[in-house]
C-alpha positions as a printed NumPy array, in Angstrom:
array([[-13.148, -30.456,  24.907],
       [-14.092, -33.834,  24.58 ],
       [-12.81 , -36.236,  22.126],
       [-15.156, -38.547,  20.672],
       [-15.015, -41.787,  20.265],
       [-14.512, -42.686,  16.163],
       [-15.725, -46.733,  15.056],
       [-13.678, -46.945,  11.877],
       [-14.979, -50.019,   9.428],
       [-14.931, -51.682,   5.943],
       [-18.555, -52.391,   4.217],
       [-19.176, -55.65 ,   5.61 ],
       [-16.719, -55.952,   8.512],
       [-17.729, -56.656,  12.491],
       [-16.123, -54.992,  15.254],
       [-16.687, -55.353,  18.571],
       [-16.848, -52.011,  21.288],
       [-15.994, -53.309,  24.974],
       [-16.328, -49.777,  26.357],
       [-19.988, -48.313,  26.084],
       [-22.265, -46.47 ,  27.866],
       [-25.887, -46.136,  27.587],
       [-26.445, -43.265,  25.023],
       [-23.396, -45.14 ,  22.845],
       [-25.826, -48.263,  22.806],
       [-29.386, -45.974,  21.296],
       [-27.07 , -44.362,  18.988],
       [-25.983, -48.007,  17.956],
       [-30.351, -49.359,  18.123],
       [-31.208, -46.054,  16.327],
       [-27.968, -46.957,  13.221],
       [-29.937, -50.573,  13.167],
       [-32.982, -48.732,  12.554],
       [-32.327, -46.808,   9.839],
       [-30.686, -50.373,   8.58 ],
       [-26.989, -48.694,   8.543],
       [-25.842, -51.545,  10.977],
       [-26.454, -54.781,  12.852],
       [-26.034, -54.963,  16.632],
       [-25.737, -58.25 ,  19.046],
       [-25.255, -58.046,  22.824],
       [-22.222, -60.492,  23.767],
       [-20.34 , -60.983,  27.214],
       [-17.442, -58.815,  25.726],
       [-19.458, -56.443,  24.419],
       [-21.17 , -54.657,  21.122],
       [-20.604, -56.656,  18.354],
       [-21.336, -53.849,  15.23 ],
       [-21.691, -55.38 ,  11.427],
       [-21.113, -53.539,   8.741],
       [-23.611, -53.883,   5.556],
       [-23.555, -52.22 ,   1.948],
       [-23.751, -48.877,   2.96 ],
       [-20.67 , -47.384,   3.411],
       [-20.391, -43.544,   4.87 ],
       [-20.243, -41.286,   7.846],
       [-22.134, -39.41 ,  10.691],
       [-21.169, -38.147,  13.98 ],
       [-23.493, -38.161,  17.386],
       [-22.925, -36.764,  21.1  ],
       [-21.255, -39.777,  21.248],
       [-19.021, -41.133,  18.919],
       [-18.22 , -40.966,  14.804],
       [-19.149, -44.193,  12.871],
       [-16.81 , -44.168,   9.245],
       [-17.524, -47.552,   7.195],
       [-15.431, -47.656,   4.035],
       [-15.988, -49.192,   0.564],
       [-14.384, -52.273,  -0.263],
       [-13.298, -50.716,  -3.572],
       [-11.096, -47.331,  -3.552],
       [-12.481, -43.752,  -2.777],
       [-12.115, -42.741,  -6.213],
       [-12.969, -45.869,  -7.793],
       [-16.216, -45.052,  -6.131],
       [-16.403, -41.518,  -7.337],
       [-16.125, -42.554, -11.352],
       [-19.408, -45.038, -10.274],
       [-21.345, -41.973,  -9.306],
       [-19.683, -39.826, -11.843],
       [-20.956, -42.024, -14.357],
       [-23.934, -42.386, -13.134],
       [-24.862, -38.891, -12.815],
       [-23.27 , -37.531, -15.782],
       [-20.403, -35.912, -14.453],
       [-16.07 , -36.349, -14.262],
       [-14.771, -36.518, -11.319],
       [-12.29 , -34.267,  -9.951],
       [ -8.838, -35.345,  -9.835],
       [ -6.355, -37.009,  -8.197],
       [ -4.359, -34.299,  -7.44 ],
       [ -7.381, -32.204,  -6.213],
       [ -8.37 , -35.086,  -3.849],
       [ -5.105, -34.569,  -2.292],
       [ -6.112, -31.375,  -0.787],
       [ -8.723, -33.385,   1.298],
       [ -6.689, -34.865,   3.668],
       [ -7.203, -37.826,   5.443],
       [ -9.526, -37.378,   8.12 ],
       [-12.853, -39.079,   9.117],
       [-15.032, -36.42 ,   7.04 ],
       [-12.515, -36.966,   4.184],
       [-15.286, -39.459,   2.245],
       [-18.376, -36.678,   2.868],
       [-16.197, -33.764,   1.521],
       [-15.093, -36.054,  -1.183],
       [-18.933, -36.3  ,  -2.388],
       [-19.769, -32.481,  -1.668],
       [-16.406, -31.948,  -3.644],
       [-17.383, -33.03 ,  -6.793],
       [-20.48 , -30.782,  -6.13 ],
       [-18.356, -27.97 ,  -5.782],
       [-16.812, -28.951,  -9.565],
       [-19.678, -28.653, -11.104],
       [-20.983, -25.624,  -9.562],
       [-17.726, -24.182, -10.292],
       [-18.329, -25.333, -13.978],
       [-22.279, -23.538, -13.649],
       [-20.584, -20.463, -12.353],
       [-17.91 , -19.871, -15.504],
       [-20.83 , -20.391, -17.543],
       [-23.198, -17.778, -15.544],
       [-20.429, -15.253, -16.241],
       [-19.895, -15.783, -19.506],
       [-23.961, -15.743, -20.059],
       [-24.775, -12.41 , -17.472],
       [-23.982,  -8.807, -18.335],
       [-24.246,  -5.993, -15.94 ],
       [-27.348,  -3.284, -16.706],
       [-28.041,  -0.511, -14.441],
       [-27.892,  -0.775, -10.354],
       [-25.017,  -4.139, -10.763],
       [-27.893,  -6.463, -11.252],
       [-27.288,  -9.038, -12.833],
       [-29.025, -10.386, -16.157],
       [-28.982, -13.202, -18.55 ],
       [-29.332, -12.982, -22.664],
       [-30.369, -15.294, -25.025],
       [-27.896, -14.604, -28.687],
       [-29.34 , -13.904, -31.892],
       [-27.237, -14.504, -34.392],
       [-28.91 , -11.228, -37.048],
       [-27.425, -12.244, -39.944],
       [-28.482, -15.382, -40.341],
       [-32.022, -14.474, -39.782],
       [-31.491, -11.446, -42.609],
       [-30.481, -13.924, -44.887],
       [-33.382, -16.483, -44.269],
       [-35.942, -13.215, -44.843],
       [-37.294, -13.513, -41.227],
       [-35.814,  -9.973, -40.186],
       [-34.489,  -7.266, -42.101],
       [-31.553,  -5.238, -40.709],
       [-33.74 ,  -2.454, -39.267],
       [-36.203,  -5.378, -37.531],
       [-35.516,  -4.104, -33.521],
       [-34.754,  -7.238, -31.385],
       [-35.521,  -7.563, -27.454],
       [-32.969,  -9.802, -25.845],
       [-34.48 , -12.085, -23.187],
       [-33.779, -10.684, -19.89 ],
       [-33.826, -12.951, -16.507],
       [-32.653, -12.093, -13.297],
       [-30.136, -13.528, -11.275],
       [-31.941, -13.827,  -8.495],
       [-34.24 , -16.582,  -9.652],
       [-34.828, -20.324,  -8.311],
       [-32.191, -21.998,  -9.814],
       [-29.318, -19.857,  -8.727],
       [-31.431, -19.477,  -5.356],
       [-30.848, -23.285,  -5.034],
       [-27.45 , -23.482,  -5.897],
       [-27.14 , -20.542,  -3.352],
       [-28.519, -22.48 ,  -0.551],
       [-26.909, -25.615,  -0.93 ],
       [-23.239, -23.593,  -1.005],
       [-24.276, -22.481,   2.328],
       [-25.757, -25.438,   3.378],
       [-22.136, -27.109,   2.788],
       [-20.106, -24.313,   4.118],
       [-22.011, -24.721,   7.188],
       [-21.375, -28.306,   8.007],
       [-17.796, -29.049,   6.637],
       [-14.655, -28.588,   8.581],
       [-12.636, -29.198,   6.046],
       [-10.924, -25.454,   5.624],
       [-10.046, -26.33 ,   1.526],
       [-13.874, -27.269,   1.212],
       [-14.903, -24.216,   2.985],
       [-12.961, -22.151,   1.331],
       [-13.582, -22.839,  -2.081],
       [-17.057, -22.707,  -1.163],
       [-16.653, -18.931,   0.116],
       [-14.754, -18.127,  -3.508],
       [-18.105, -19.772,  -5.524],
       [-20.588, -17.693,  -3.53 ],
       [-19.008, -14.173,  -4.834],
       [-21.372, -14.981,  -7.909],
       [-24.329, -15.359,  -5.848],
       [-23.87 , -12.139,  -3.804],
       [-26.977, -10.956,  -5.029],
       [-28.963, -14.017,  -4.528],
       [-31.636, -14.818,  -1.792],
       [-32.058, -18.63 ,  -0.684],
       [-34.708, -20.692,  -0.413],
       [-35.208, -23.729,   2.139],
       [-33.703, -27.184,   0.674],
       [-36.453, -29.499,  -0.233],
       [-35.793, -32.803,  -2.397],
       [-39.653, -32.046,  -3.565],
       [-38.968, -28.649,  -4.393],
       [-35.809, -29.712,  -6.109],
       [-36.905, -32.493,  -8.123],
       [-39.576, -30.32 ,  -9.531],
       [-37.906, -27.346, -10.291],
       [-35.294, -29.93 , -12.572],
       [-38.524, -31.654, -14.102],
       [-39.19 , -28.223, -15.797],
       [-36.058, -26.762, -17.054],
       [-36.099, -25.276, -20.188],
       [-33.506, -25.606, -22.947],
       [-31.965, -23.034, -21.857],
       [-31.066, -23.814, -18.268],
       [-29.729, -27.139, -19.284],
       [-26.434, -26.472, -17.768],
       [-27.999, -26.693, -14.327],
       [-29.157, -30.176, -15.049],
       [-26.366, -32.167, -14.056],
       [-25.564, -30.054, -11.053],
       [-28.679, -29.588,  -9.77 ],
       [-30.063, -33.594,  -9.781],
       [-26.442, -34.327,  -8.467],
       [-27.56 , -32.036,  -5.303],
       [-30.835, -33.742,  -5.056],
       [-29.126, -36.99 ,  -4.671],
       [-26.317, -35.447,  -2.35 ],
       [-29.364, -34.451,  -0.347],
       [-31.053, -37.501,  -0.185],
       [-27.841, -39.67 ,   1.05 ],
       [-26.852, -36.769,   3.518],
       [-30.693, -37.362,   5.1  ],
       [-32.818, -34.888,   4.332],
       [-35.125, -37.152,   2.904],
       [-34.891, -39.014,   5.217],
       [-34.807, -37.105,   8.483],
       [-31.293, -37.659,   9.664],
       [-29.189, -35.432,  11.436],
       [-28.62 , -32.462,   8.893],
       [-25.151, -32.602,   7.976],
       [-23.973, -35.404,  10.297],
       [-25.058, -38.124,   8.03 ],
       [-24.279, -39.308,   5.336],
       [-24.767, -42.925,   3.652],
       [-24.399, -44.458,   0.175],
       [-25.714, -47.8  ,  -0.097],
       [-23.666, -49.643,  -2.771],
       [-25.849, -52.153,  -3.391],
       [-28.245, -49.082,  -5.207],
       [-25.05 , -47.938,  -6.694],
       [-24.145, -50.791,  -8.117],
       [-27.206, -51.959,  -9.564],
       [-27.616, -48.635, -10.668],
       [-24.379, -48.184, -12.46 ],
       [-24.407, -51.637, -14.454],
       [-28.29 , -51.096, -15.303],
       [-27.208, -47.104, -16.788],
       [-23.733, -49.241, -18.561],
       [-26.498, -51.295, -20.   ],
       [-29.065, -49.212, -21.278],
       [-25.918, -46.599, -22.68 ],
       [-24.138, -49.576, -24.14 ],
       [-26.355, -52.234, -25.514],
       [-29.283, -50.869, -27.219],
       [-30.275, -53.883, -29.186],
       [-31.731, -54.949, -25.643],
       [-34.385, -53.385, -23.644],
       [-34.438, -52.987, -19.969],
       [-37.221, -53.344, -17.546],
       [-35.917, -52.231, -13.793],
       [-37.908, -53.347, -10.685],
       [-41.452, -53.637, -12.427],
       [-43.54 , -54.855,  -9.635],
       [-45.558, -58.456, -11.177],
       [-48.93 , -59.255,  -8.976],
       [-49.884, -61.677, -11.831],
       [-48.199, -64.395, -10.014],
       [-49.309, -64.933,  -6.292],
       [-52.666, -63.99 ,  -6.035],
       [-55.767, -65.161,  -4.002],
       [-57.928, -66.734,  -4.15 ],
       [-61.669, -64.61 ,  -4.301],
       [-63.274, -66.567,  -2.735],
       [-60.738, -67.409,   0.08 ],
       [-59.477, -64.038,   0.784],
       [-61.068, -62.752,   3.434],
       [-59.21 , -60.026,   4.801],
       [-59.195, -58.647,   0.983],
       [-55.282, -58.836,   0.716],
       [-53.893, -57.356,  -2.443],
       [-52.019, -60.329,  -4.652],
       [-48.266, -60.606,  -3.538],
       [-45.817, -58.444,  -5.941],
       [-42.743, -60.024,  -7.302],
       [-40.135, -57.743,  -8.078],
       [-37.097, -58.618, -10.231],
       [-34.213, -56.223, -10.072],
       [-33.632, -55.991, -13.865],
       [-35.214, -57.937, -17.154],
       [-33.644, -58.158, -20.366],
       [-35.783, -58.66 , -23.057],
       [-34.382, -58.612, -26.867],
       [-36.765, -57.996, -30.026],
       [-39.945, -58.331, -27.368],
       [-39.005, -61.679, -26.335],
       [-37.429, -62.41 , -22.068],
       [-33.554, -62.936, -22.726],
       [-32.487, -63.255, -19.143],
       [-33.609, -61.868, -15.695],
       [-30.831, -60.109, -13.37 ],
       [-30.068, -59.904,  -9.461],
       [-27.869, -57.644,  -8.827],
       [-26.059, -58.892,  -5.069],
       [-23.042, -56.32 ,  -3.846],
       [-21.882, -59.049,  -2.116],
       [-18.706, -61.259,  -1.793],
       [-19.598, -63.965,  -3.799],
       [-16.202, -65.885,  -4.397],
       [-15.445, -67.089,  -0.873],
       [-19.102, -66.813,   0.286],
       [-21.839, -68.998,  -0.842],
       [-25.406, -67.741,  -2.361],
       [-27.706, -67.323,   0.066],
       [-30.751, -70.126,   0.582],
       [-33.261, -67.241,   0.433],
       [-30.854, -65.457,  -2.835],
       [-30.981, -68.727,  -4.924],
       [-35.249, -69.295,  -4.39 ],
       [-36.078, -65.796,  -5.286],
       [-33.689, -65.885,  -8.438],
       [-35.109, -69.335,  -9.119],
       [-38.992, -68.292,  -8.399],
       [-38.623, -65.679, -10.912],
       [-36.871, -67.972, -14.089],
       [-40.025, -70.307, -13.053],
       [-42.948, -68.005, -12.901],
       [-41.967, -65.233, -15.515],
       [-39.17 , -67.038, -17.445],
       [-41.616, -70.385, -17.438],
       [-38.572, -72.578, -16.959],
       [-36.647, -71.782, -20.421],
       [-33.66 , -69.241, -19.223],
       [-31.526, -68.74 , -17.167],
       [-31.339, -66.163, -14.385],
       [-27.925, -64.253, -13.641],
       [-26.67 , -63.292, -10.355],
       [-24.212, -60.091, -10.798],
       [-21.901, -59.34 ,  -8.055],
       [-18.941, -57.089,  -7.702],
       [-15.201, -58.393,  -7.814],
       [-11.923, -56.29 ,  -8.407],
       [-10.574, -59.446, -11.036],
       [-11.651, -61.263, -13.783],
       [-13.339, -64.553, -12.235],
       [-14.973, -67.656, -14.155],
       [-18.601, -67.854, -13.807],
       [-20.26 , -70.141, -11.192],
       [-23.068, -72.218, -12.258],
       [-25.681, -73.818,  -9.738],
       [-28.02 , -76.362, -11.344],
       [-32.211, -76.03 , -10.443],
       [-32.363, -80.044,  -9.643],
       [-36.307, -79.852, -10.6  ],
       [-37.684, -83.371, -12.305],
       [-40.527, -81.713, -13.624],
       [-39.518, -78.434, -15.442],
       [-38.751, -79.112, -19.129],
       [-35.323, -77.632, -19.405],
       [-33.07 , -77.826, -16.859],
       [-32.461, -74.394, -15.504],
       [-29.505, -73.117, -14.408],
       [-28.911, -69.914, -11.953],
       [-25.429, -68.151, -13.23 ],
       [-23.114, -66.509, -10.324],
       [-21.262, -63.834, -12.117],
       [-18.663, -61.526, -11.166],
       [-18.4  , -58.471, -12.811],
       [-15.045, -56.649, -12.443],
       [-15.994, -53.205, -11.606],
       [-11.688, -51.823, -12.374],
       [-11.947, -53.455, -15.781],
       [-15.107, -51.538, -16.45 ],
       [-13.705, -48.421, -14.809],
       [-10.965, -48.498, -16.885],
       [-12.104, -49.159, -19.971],
       [-15.324, -45.99 , -19.346],
       [-11.999, -43.464, -18.413],
       [-10.077, -44.615, -21.858],
       [-13.42 , -44.129, -23.662],
       [-13.056, -48.026, -25.261],
       [-16.677, -47.719, -26.23 ],
       [-15.671, -50.982, -28.354],
       [-14.302, -52.274, -25.24 ],
       [-17.287, -51.154, -23.137],
       [-19.717, -52.908, -25.223],
       [-18.053, -56.104, -25.41 ],
       [-17.728, -55.957, -21.505],
       [-21.429, -55.044, -21.259],
       [-22.556, -58.166, -23.577],
       [-20.208, -60.181, -21.478],
       [-22.177, -59.678, -18.625],
       [-25.527, -60.24 , -20.566],
       [-24.93 , -63.401, -22.244],
       [-27.111, -66.317, -20.523],
       [-24.411, -69.117, -21.051],
       [-21.122, -69.63 , -19.881]])
């Protein structure tokens, strides 16, 4: 049996691959086309540079593993907060073992824990009827209804029944079988086999992001327990490549920049309700072709700030999320042009845009002055580190006031 080469790296790291063949080169170029890595040929070999994507992929030539700079558990806590679940504890994670698939299995384990909780609810809500078929029943408080005069004690009551072999459970079972097929971890496979016992009489359906998102949008109040497991499954199927046409189950990539942005945006929405937030809203009013000088009939150029922050209907600041090490590295010229333009156009030069970047400890703000003589107000760009370890600690401990203070600190428009 041929042992595949494993390329192991951290996000933003560059490694050199000296020993390679044409098939390996083509696979690396395919990853570059998908914006997972950057490659360059040198006399000494191929230089492979990671970006903000972390994850795992296996092909016929090699296995590529790109790990996050933060711990996997910290990353899972970000994902859990974003999707509304509490990640598995460290004891459960230890059972996964160490290996190139551990990152992927870690993400899958979170979903299996959600399914396990859902299955426990199913066993409580479903009752056996004839022929060993399973049905779900709603609970009716007959005594309370009699007190209210809605019914009498002799009023016939019909329970609402729902077969277990229905689309929601079919998707759950299909997800279990999908991850069982593609996982090499015996702990994961065994956990899936145990969960599948609840879904013995359930059929399967082809996994489709469109179909899955559609049934999530139509969930009723009685089906609320399915919401988080199905939404997280939809996200998992997206990062494993179903939505992009990648090799099913052999690829799982999480864009840390998007995760960082979505995580903080949710923190702001939850803990600072006095502000209003508009994420990635396209503005086509700033750069428009002149009607008499647009021979190719082109549409206005769109600008799309990551996050606009309003208070009392008035623009408070504009935020750009950069998942980069801005302690050791300078802000790029293109990032400064972009954010300064947002401040001058949307903010009319009257606000100080903010760049938020991840850190593991408290760091002071960096302030960049925009020297444009025609500005009435001297604009500044604030480069602010987000201490992810401190935010994680506050969320884990449930310190509401601490999180509120943290969020306000990130949104202040001055040092």
